[in-house]
Coordinates of C-alpha atoms (C1' of nucleotides) in Angstrom, one line a residue:
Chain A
X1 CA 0.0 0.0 0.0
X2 CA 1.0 3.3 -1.0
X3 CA 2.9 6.0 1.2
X4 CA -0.2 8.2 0.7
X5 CA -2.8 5.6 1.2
X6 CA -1.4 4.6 4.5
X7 CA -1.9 8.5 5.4
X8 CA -5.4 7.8 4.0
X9 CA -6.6 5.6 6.7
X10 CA -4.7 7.5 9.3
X11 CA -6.5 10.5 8.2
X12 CA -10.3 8.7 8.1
X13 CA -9.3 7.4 12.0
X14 CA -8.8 11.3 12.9
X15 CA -11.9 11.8 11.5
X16 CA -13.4 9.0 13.4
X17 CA -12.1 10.3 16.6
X18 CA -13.1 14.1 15.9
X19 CA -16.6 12.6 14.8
X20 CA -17.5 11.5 18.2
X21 CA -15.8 14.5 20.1
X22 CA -12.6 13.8 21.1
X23 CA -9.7 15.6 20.1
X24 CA -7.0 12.8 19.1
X25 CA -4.1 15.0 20.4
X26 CA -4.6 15.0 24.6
X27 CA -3.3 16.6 27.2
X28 CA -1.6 16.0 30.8
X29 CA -2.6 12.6 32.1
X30 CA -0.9 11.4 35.5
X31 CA 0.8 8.1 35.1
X32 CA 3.4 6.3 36.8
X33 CA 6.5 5.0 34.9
X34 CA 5.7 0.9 33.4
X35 CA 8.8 -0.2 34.7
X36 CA 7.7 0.4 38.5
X37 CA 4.5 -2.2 37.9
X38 CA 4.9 -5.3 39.5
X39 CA 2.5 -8.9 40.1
X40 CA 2.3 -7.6 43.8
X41 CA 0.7 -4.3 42.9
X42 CA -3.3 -4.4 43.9
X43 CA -5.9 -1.8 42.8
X44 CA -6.2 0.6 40.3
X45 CA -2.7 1.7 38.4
X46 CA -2.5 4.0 36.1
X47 CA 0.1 4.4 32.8
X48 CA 0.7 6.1 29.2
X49 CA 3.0 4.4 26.3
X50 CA 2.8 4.3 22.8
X51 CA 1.2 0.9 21.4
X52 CA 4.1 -1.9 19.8
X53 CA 1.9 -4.2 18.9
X54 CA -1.9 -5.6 18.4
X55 CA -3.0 -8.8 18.8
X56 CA -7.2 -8.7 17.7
X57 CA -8.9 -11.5 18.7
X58 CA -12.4 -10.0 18.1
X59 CA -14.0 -9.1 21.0
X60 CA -10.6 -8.7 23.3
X61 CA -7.5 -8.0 22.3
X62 CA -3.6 -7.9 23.5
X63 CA -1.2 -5.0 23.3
X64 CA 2.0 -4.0 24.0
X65 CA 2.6 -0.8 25.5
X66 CA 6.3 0.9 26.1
X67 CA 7.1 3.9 27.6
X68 CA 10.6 5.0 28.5
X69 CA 11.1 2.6 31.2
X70 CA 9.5 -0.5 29.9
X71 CA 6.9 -2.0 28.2
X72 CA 4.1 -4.2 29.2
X73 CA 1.6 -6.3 27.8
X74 CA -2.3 -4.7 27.9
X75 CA -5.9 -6.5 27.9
X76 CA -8.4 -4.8 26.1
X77 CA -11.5 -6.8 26.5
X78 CA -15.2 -5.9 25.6
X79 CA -17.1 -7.3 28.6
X80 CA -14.9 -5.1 30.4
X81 CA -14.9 -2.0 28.4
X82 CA -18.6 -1.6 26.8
X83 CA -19.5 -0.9 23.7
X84 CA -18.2 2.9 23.2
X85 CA -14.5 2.5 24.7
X86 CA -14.2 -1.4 22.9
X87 CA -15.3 0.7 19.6
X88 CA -13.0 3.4 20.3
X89 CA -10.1 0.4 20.9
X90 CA -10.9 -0.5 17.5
X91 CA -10.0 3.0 16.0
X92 CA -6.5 2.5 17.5
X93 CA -3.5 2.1 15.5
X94 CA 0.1 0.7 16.5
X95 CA 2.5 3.3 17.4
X96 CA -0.7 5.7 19.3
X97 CA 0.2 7.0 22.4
X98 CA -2.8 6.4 25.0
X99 CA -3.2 7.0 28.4
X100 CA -4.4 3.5 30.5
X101 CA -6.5 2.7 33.5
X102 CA -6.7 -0.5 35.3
X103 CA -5.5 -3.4 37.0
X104 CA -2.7 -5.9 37.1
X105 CA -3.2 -9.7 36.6
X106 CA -1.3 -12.2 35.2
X107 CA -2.1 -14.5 32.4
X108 CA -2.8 -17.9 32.1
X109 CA 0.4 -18.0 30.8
X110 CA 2.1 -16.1 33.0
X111 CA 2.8 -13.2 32.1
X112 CA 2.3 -9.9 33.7
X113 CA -1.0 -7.9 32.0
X114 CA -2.8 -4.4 32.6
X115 CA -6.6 -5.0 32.4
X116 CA -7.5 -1.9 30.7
X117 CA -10.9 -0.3 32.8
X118 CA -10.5 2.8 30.8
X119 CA -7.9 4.8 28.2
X120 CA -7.8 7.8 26.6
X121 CA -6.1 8.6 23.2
X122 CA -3.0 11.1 23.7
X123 CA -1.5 10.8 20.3
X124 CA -3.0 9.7 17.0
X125 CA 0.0 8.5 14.7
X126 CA -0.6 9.8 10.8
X127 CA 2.8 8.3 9.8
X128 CA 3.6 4.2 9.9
X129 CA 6.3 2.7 12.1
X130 CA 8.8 0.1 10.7
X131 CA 8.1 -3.4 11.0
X132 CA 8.1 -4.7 14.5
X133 CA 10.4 -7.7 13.9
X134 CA 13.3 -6.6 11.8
X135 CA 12.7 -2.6 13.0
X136 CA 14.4 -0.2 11.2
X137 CA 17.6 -1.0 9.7
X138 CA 18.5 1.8 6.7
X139 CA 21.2 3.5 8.3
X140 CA 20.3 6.6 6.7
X141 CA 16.9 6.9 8.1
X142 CA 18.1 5.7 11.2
X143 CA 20.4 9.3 11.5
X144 CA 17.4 11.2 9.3
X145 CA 14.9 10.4 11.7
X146 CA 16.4 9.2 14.9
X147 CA 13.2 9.8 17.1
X148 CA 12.4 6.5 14.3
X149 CA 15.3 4.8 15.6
X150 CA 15.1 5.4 19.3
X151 CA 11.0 3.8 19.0
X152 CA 12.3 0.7 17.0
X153 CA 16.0 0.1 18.2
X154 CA 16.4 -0.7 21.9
X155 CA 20.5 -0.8 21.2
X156 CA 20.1 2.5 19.8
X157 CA 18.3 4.2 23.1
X158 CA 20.7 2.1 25.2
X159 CA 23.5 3.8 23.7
X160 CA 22.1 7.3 24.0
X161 CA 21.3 6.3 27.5
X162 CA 25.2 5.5 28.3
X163 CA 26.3 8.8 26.4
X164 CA 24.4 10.6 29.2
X165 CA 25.5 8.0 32.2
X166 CA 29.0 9.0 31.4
X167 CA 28.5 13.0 30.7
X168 CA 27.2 12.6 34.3
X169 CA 29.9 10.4 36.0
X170 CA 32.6 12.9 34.4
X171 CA 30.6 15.9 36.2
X172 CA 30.4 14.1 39.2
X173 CA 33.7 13.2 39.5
X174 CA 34.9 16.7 38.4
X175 CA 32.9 18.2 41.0
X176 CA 33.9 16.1 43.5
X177 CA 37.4 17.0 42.6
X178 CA 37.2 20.7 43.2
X179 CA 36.4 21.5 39.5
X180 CA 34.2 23.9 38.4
X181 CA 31.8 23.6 35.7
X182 CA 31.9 26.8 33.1
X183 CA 30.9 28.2 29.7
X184 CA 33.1 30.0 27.4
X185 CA 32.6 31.4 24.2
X186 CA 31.9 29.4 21.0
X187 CA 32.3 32.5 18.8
X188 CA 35.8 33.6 18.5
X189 CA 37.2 36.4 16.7
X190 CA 40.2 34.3 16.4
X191 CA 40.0 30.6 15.4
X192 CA 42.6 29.0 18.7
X193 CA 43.4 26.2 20.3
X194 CA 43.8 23.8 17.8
X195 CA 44.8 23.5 14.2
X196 CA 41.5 23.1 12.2
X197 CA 40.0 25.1 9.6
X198 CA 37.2 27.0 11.6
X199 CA 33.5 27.6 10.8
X200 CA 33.2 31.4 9.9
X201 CA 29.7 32.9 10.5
X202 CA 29.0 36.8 10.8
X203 CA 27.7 39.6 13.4
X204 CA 25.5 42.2 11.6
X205 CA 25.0 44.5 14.3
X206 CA 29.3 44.7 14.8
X207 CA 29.8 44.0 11.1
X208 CA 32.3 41.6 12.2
X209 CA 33.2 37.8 11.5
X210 CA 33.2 35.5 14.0
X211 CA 34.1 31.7 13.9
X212 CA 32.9 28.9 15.8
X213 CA 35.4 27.7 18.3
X214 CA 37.4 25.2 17.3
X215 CA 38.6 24.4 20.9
X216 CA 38.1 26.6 24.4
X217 CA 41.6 25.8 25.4
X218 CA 42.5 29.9 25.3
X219 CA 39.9 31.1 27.0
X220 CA 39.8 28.3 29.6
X221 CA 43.3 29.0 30.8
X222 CA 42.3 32.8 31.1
X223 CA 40.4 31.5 33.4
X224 CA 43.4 30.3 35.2
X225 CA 45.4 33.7 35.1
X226 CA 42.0 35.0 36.8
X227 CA 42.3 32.9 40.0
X228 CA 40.1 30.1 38.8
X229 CA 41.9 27.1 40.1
X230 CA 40.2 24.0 38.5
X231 CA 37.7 24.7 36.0
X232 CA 36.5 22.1 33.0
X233 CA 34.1 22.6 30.1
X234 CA 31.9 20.0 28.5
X235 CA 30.4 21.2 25.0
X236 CA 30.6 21.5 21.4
X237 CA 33.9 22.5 19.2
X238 CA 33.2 23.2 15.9
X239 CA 35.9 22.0 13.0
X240 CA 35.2 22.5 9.4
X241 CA 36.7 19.2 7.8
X242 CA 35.6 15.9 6.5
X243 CA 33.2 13.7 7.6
X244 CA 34.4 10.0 8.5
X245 CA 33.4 7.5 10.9
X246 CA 35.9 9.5 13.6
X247 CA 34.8 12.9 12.7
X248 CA 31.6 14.8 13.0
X249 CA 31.6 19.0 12.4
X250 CA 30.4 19.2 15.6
X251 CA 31.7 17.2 18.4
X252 CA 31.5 17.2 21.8
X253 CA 35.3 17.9 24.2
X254 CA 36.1 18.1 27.7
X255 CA 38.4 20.6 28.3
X256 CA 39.8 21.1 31.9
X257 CA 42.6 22.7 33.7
X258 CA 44.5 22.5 36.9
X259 CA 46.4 25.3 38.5
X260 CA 49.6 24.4 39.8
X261 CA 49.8 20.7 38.1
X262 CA 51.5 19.3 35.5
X263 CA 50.9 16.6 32.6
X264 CA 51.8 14.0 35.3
X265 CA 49.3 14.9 37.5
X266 CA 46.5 14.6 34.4
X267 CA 48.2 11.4 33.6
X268 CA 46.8 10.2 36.9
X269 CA 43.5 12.3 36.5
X270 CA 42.6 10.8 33.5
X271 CA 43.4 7.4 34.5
X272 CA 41.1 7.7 37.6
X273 CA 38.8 9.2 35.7
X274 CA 38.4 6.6 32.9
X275 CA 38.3 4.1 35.9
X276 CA 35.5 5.8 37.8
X277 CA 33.8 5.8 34.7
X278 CA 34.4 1.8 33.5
X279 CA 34.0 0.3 37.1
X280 CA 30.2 2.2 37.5
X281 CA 29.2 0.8 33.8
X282 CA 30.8 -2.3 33.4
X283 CA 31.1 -4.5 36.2
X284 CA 34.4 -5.4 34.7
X285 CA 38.0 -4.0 33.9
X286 CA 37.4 -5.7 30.9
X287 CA 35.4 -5.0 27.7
X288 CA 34.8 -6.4 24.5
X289 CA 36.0 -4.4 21.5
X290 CA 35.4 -6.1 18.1
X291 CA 37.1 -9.4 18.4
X292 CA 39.5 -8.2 21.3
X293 CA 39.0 -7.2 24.3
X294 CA 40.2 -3.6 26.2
X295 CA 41.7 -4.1 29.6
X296 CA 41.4 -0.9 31.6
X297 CA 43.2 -2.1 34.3
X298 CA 45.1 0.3 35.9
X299 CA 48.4 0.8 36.0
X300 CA 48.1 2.1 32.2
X301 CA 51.2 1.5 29.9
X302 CA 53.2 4.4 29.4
X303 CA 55.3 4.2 26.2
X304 CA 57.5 7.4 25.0
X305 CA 56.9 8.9 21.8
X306 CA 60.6 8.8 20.7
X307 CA 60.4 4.8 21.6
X308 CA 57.9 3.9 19.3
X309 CA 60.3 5.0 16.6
X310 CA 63.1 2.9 17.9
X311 CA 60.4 -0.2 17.9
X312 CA 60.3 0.5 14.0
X313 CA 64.0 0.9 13.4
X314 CA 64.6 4.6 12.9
X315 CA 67.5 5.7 14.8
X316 CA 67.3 9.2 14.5
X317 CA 63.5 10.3 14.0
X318 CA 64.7 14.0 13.2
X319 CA 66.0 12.7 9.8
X320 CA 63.5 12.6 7.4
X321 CA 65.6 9.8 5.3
X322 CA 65.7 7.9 8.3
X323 CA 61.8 7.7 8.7
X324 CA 61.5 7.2 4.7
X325 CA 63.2 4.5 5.0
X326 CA 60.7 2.8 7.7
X327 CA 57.7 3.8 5.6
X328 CA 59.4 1.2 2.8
X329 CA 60.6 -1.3 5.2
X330 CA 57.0 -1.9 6.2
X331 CA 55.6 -1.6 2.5
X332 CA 53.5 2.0 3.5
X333 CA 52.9 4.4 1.1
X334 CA 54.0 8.1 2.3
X335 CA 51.4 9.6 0.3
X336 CA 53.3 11.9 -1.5
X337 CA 54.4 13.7 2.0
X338 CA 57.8 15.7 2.7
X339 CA 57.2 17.6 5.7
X340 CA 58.8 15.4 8.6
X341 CA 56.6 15.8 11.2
X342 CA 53.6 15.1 8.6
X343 CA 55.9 12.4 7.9
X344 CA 55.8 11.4 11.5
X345 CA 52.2 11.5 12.2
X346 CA 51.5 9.3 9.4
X347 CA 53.8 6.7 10.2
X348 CA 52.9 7.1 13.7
X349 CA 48.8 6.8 12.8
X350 CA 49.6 3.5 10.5
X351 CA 52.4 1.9 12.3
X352 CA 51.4 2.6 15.6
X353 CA 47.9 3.4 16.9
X354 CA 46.2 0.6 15.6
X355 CA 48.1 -1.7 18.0
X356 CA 47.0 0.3 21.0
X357 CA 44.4 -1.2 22.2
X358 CA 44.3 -1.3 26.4
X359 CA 44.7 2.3 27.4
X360 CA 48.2 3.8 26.3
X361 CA 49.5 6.9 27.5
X362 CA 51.8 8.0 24.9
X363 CA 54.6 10.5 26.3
X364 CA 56.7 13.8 25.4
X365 CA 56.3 14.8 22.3
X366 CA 58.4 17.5 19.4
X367 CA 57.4 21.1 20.5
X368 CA 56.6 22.0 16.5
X369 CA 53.7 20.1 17.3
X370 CA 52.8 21.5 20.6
X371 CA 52.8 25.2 20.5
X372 CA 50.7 25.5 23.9
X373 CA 52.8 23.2 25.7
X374 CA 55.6 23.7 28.4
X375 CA 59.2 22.1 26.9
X376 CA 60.8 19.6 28.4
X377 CA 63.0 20.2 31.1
X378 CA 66.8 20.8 29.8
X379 CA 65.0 19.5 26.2
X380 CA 63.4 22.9 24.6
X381 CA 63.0 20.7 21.3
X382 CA 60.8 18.1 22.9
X383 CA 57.2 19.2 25.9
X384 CA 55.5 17.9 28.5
X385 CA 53.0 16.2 26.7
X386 CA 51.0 12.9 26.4
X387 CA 48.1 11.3 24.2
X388 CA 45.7 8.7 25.2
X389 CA 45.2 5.8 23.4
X390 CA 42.4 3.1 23.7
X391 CA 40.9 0.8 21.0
X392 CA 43.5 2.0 18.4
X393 CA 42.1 5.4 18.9
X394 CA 42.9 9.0 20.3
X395 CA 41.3 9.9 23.1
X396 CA 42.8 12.4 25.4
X397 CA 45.6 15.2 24.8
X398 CA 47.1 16.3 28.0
X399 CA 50.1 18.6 28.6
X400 CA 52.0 21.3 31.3
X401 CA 50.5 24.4 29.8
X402 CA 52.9 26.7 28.7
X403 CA 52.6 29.9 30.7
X404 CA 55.6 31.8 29.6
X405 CA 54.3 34.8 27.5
X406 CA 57.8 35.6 25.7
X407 CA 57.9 31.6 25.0
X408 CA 54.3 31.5 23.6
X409 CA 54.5 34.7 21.4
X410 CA 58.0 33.1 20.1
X411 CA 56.1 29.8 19.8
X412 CA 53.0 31.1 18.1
X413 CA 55.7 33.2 15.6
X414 CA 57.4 30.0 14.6
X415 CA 54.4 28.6 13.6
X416 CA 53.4 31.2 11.4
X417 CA 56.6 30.5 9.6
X418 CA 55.8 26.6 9.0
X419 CA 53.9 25.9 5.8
X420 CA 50.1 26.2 6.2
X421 CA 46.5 25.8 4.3
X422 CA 45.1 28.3 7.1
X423 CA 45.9 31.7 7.2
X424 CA 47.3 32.3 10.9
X425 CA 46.7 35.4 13.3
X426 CA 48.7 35.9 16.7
X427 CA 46.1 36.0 19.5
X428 CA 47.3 39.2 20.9
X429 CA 44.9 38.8 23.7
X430 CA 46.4 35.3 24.7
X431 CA 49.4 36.8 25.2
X432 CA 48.4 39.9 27.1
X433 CA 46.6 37.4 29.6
X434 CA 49.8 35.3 29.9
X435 CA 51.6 38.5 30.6
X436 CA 49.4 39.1 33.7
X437 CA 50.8 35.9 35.1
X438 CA 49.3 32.1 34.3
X439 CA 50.3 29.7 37.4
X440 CA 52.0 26.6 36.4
X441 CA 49.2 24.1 35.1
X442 CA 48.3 21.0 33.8
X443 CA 45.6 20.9 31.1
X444 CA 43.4 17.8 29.3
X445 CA 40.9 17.5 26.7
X446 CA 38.8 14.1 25.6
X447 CA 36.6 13.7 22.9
X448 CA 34.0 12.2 24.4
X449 CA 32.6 11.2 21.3
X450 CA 35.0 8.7 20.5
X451 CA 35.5 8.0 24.5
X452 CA 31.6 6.9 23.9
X453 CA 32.4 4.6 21.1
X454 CA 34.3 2.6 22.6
X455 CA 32.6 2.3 25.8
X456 CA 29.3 0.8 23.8
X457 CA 31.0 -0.5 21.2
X458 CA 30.0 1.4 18.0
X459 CA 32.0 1.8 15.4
X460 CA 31.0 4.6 13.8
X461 CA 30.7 8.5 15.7
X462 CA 27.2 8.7 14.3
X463 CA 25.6 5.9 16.1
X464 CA 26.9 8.1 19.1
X465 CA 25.6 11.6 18.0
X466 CA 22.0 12.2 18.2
X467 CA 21.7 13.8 15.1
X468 CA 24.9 14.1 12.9
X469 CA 25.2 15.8 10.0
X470 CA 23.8 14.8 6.7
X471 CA 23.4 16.1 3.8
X472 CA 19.7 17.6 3.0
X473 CA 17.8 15.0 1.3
X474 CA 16.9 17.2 -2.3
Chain B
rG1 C1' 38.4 15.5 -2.9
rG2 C1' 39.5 10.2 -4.7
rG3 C1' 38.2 4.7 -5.0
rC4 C1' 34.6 0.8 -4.3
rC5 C1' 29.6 -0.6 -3.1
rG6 C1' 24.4 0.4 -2.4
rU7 C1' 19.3 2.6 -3.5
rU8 C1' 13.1 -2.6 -5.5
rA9 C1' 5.7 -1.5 -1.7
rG10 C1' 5.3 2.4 4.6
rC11 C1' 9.2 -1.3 6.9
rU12 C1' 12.5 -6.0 6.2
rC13 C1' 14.0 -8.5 2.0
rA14 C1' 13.5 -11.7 -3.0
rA15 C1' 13.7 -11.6 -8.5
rC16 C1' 19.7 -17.2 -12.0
rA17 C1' 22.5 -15.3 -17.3
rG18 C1' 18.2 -8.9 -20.2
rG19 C1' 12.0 -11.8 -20.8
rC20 C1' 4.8 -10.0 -17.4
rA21 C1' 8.4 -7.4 -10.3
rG22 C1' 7.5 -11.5 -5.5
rA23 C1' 7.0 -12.5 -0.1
rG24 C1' 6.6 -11.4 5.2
rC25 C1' 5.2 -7.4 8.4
rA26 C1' 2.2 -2.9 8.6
rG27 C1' -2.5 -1.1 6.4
rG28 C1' -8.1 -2.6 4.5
rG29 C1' -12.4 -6.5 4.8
rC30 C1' -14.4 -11.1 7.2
rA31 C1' -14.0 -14.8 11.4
rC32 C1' -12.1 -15.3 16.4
rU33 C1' -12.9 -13.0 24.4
rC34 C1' -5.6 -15.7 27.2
rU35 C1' -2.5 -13.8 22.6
rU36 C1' 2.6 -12.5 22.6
rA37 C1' 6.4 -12.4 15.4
rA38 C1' -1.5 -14.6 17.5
rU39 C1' -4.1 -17.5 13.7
rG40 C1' -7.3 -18.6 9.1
rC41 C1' -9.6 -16.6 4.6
rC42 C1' -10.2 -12.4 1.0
rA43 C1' -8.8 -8.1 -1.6
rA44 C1' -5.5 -4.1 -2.4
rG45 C1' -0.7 -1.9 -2.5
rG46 C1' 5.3 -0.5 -7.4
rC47 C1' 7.1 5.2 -12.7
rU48 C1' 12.4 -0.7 -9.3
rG49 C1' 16.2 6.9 -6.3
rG50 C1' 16.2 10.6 -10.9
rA51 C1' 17.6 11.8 -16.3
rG52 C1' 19.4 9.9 -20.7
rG53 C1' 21.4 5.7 -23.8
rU54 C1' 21.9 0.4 -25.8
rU55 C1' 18.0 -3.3 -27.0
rC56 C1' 12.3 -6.2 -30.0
rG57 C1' 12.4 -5.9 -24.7
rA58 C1' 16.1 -2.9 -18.9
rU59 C1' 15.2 -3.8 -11.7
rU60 C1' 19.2 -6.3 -14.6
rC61 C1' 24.0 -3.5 -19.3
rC62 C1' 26.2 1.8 -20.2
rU63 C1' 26.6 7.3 -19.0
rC64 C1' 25.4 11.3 -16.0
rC65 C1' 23.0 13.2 -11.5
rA66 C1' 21.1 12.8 -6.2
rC67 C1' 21.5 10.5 -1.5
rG68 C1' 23.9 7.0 1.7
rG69 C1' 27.6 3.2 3.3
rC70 C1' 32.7 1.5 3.6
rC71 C1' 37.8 2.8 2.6
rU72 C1' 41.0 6.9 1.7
rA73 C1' 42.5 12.2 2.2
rC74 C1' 42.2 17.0 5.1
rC75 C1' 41.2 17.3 10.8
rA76 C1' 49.2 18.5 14.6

RNA sequence: GGGCCGUUAGCUCAACAGGCAGAGCAGGGCACUCUUAAUGCCAAGGCUGGAGGUUCGAUUCCUCCACGGCCUACCA
């Protein structure tokens, strides 16, 4: 049957409804949540849900009912009802949304049943669901219309479900640290913080452009020069690149800093935190992962970046013949590439990521790559600096913020001397902060996108984002 | 941006090698007052993503377009 057919009947129902005066779209009806129903439970109970399934056996029939807690099975039955409520039943379609009244009792075969006294229609559905066995399976539609997929897909609302169980346990934990929660700008006038291309939009009233923050790192650690000791942020960053499986436009960091700590001290922060995190979802250390298996056991390995080279046989990682040579002793392609640290990050994403799966902090790294970082000490070509690897995949950045304001303007002027797609701009304003004093401090950001993935197991960012981005159908 | 693959009824899927496009579920009708993927019977539902081309004939082969998926690139 047609699309528009379909809409037909639904249509001819409305009618049906509005015909004997009642107005298919209710309002407030008290209810208590399905879940909380059980055998024990005498007298009259009342609950709402949208309708699964029906089972018509003429004059009684069987539905399912689910609301966000649960779903239960419901007894329509004409003796019970009369003839005006059993003929409105009959004007019901799956996927309604009704208010019940009733009792409990349990079938003869056991299972636990509302006898349905009296309903009342909340929500007349016009569109169709999916097929209640197979559900909905059409990736596409499942990110087009992901109020379709949270109705069909219980793994879909169960991983939404854990998204927000660990937003909270991070706040908690925060908190409970002496972190404080705040909200910094996600228009800048100056794209910082990171090395993406930015999103530009524009102010009319200031005739100015403005661009959506690609990280809150500068303005959180002005924070810090303002006598906020611990403070954290949990929102969007903004980064106009592709789309993969890793990368969504928009994606959700924490960023936090700690006044007088270092990149140790996140080491152990982060650790702790992971663990708080794993040990109240899982009641393991251990979690499946594709065919393997993540072991967030702690002590986490620590490896050093400048190691990982001598694993792969380059004995001097600052000559780019030396880490040529590598990319043809393990048959990689270097993808046309010259610049040795692109060189580097390549080698570093095929050679060496993949193989770190249980959580792997990966340690000090070349200061061309870490402009915001403090150096190393009696090593100014290398900073205090580690990644996080779990599953193969990048998780946390941590470092000792650099909080020298001759060093940072130096750093920041290097950079703009190294070649670049994006135009560059000093942040004046950075500095100028840093020049009013920046205590010593340790800093951290996880995407907590990807920290998601792994905990539930998807493979792909967009099964952990709401809605991602798509392109407009037509 | 590049490569490969996909798009058939509202949903989930068929259709060998180019020969009238077929099921299940949902929807409609009838029967049925303990079913749970309810059951039985009946009828309906399609411009095969879009536009061209090859062919007597195209869901099937070719070209282009749209959208999506996977891989890849940019994202230190």
């Amino acid at each position: 049957m047609s699309e528009d057919a379909l809409r037909k009947e639904k249509m001819t129902k409305i009618e049906w409804w509005k015909s004997q005066g009642i107005e298919p779209y209710g309002r407030k009806f008290i209810r208590e949540p399905i879940v909380s129903l059980t055998a024990e439970r005498k007298g009259q109970i009342s609950i709402a849900g949208r309708i699964m399934t029906i089972r018509r056996h003429g004059k009684a029939a069987f539905c399912d009912v689910m609301d966000q807690s649960g779903k239960i099975q419901i007894y329509f039955k004409k003796d019970i009802l009369g003839e005006v409520l059993f003929e409105r039943f009959r004007n019901l379609d799956v996927g309604d949304i009704i208010g019940i009244k009733g009792e409990l009792f349990t079938t003869h075969t056991g299972q636990l049943t509302v006898l349905v006294r009296d309903f009342v229609l909340l929500s007349k559905i016009i569109g169709t669901l999916p097929e209640k066995w197979h559900g909905l399976k059409d990736v596409e539609v499942r990110y087009r219309k992901r109020y379709l997929d949270l109705i069909m897909n219980p793994q879909a609302q169960k991983v939404f479900e854990t998204r927000i169980k660990i937003l909270n346990l991070i706040r908690d934990f925060l908190n409970e640290a002496g972190f404080v929660e705040v909200e910094t700008p996600m228009m800048h006038p100056i794209p910082g913080g990171a090395e993406a291309r930015p999103f530009i939009t524009h102010h009319n009233a200031l005739d100015m452009d403005l661009y959506l923050r690609i990280a809150p790192e500068l303005y959180l650690k002005k924070l810090l020069v303002g006598g906020m000791e611990r403070v954290y942020e949990i929102n969007r960053s903004f980064r106009n690149e592709g789309i993969s499986t890793l990368h969504n436009p928009e994606f959700t960091m924490l960023e936090l800093y700690s006044a007088y700590d270092d990149y140790q001290e996140m080491m152990k922060l982060t650790e702790k935190l992971i663990c708080h995190i794993t040990q109240n979802i899982f009641d393991t250390e251990e979690i499946d992962f594709g065919d393997t298996k993540i072991n967030f056991q702690s002590p986490w390995k620590k490896i050093y970046w400048q190691d990982c080279w001598k694993q792969l046989g380059i004995n001097n990682w600052r000559d780019v013949n030396d880490v040529k040579k590598a990319f043809s002793d393990l048959h990689l392609d270097t993808e046309g590439k010259q610049d040795l640290f692109e060189l580097l990050d390549l080698l570093f994403k095929r050679a060496i990521e993949p193989k770190l799966i249980d959580p792997t902090f990966v340690i000090k790294f070349p200061v061309e790559t870490s402009p915001l970082a403090k150096s190393w000490p009696g090593e100014p070509s290398m900073v205090e600096r580690f990644e996080l690897f779990i599953g193969g995949l990048e998780v946390a950045n941590a470092y000792s913020e650099l909080n020298d304001p001759l060093e940072q303007k130096k750093r920041f002027e290097q950079e703009l001397q190294r070649p670049s797609e994006r135009p560059k701009v000093i942040d004046q304003d950075y500095i100028e902060a840093l020049e009013y004093g920046m205590p010593p401090a340790g800093g951290l950001g996880i995407g907590i996108d990807r920290l998601v993935m792994i905990l539930t197991g998807c493979n792909s960012i967009r099964d952990v984002i709401l809605f991602p981005l798509l392109r407009p159908r037509q």
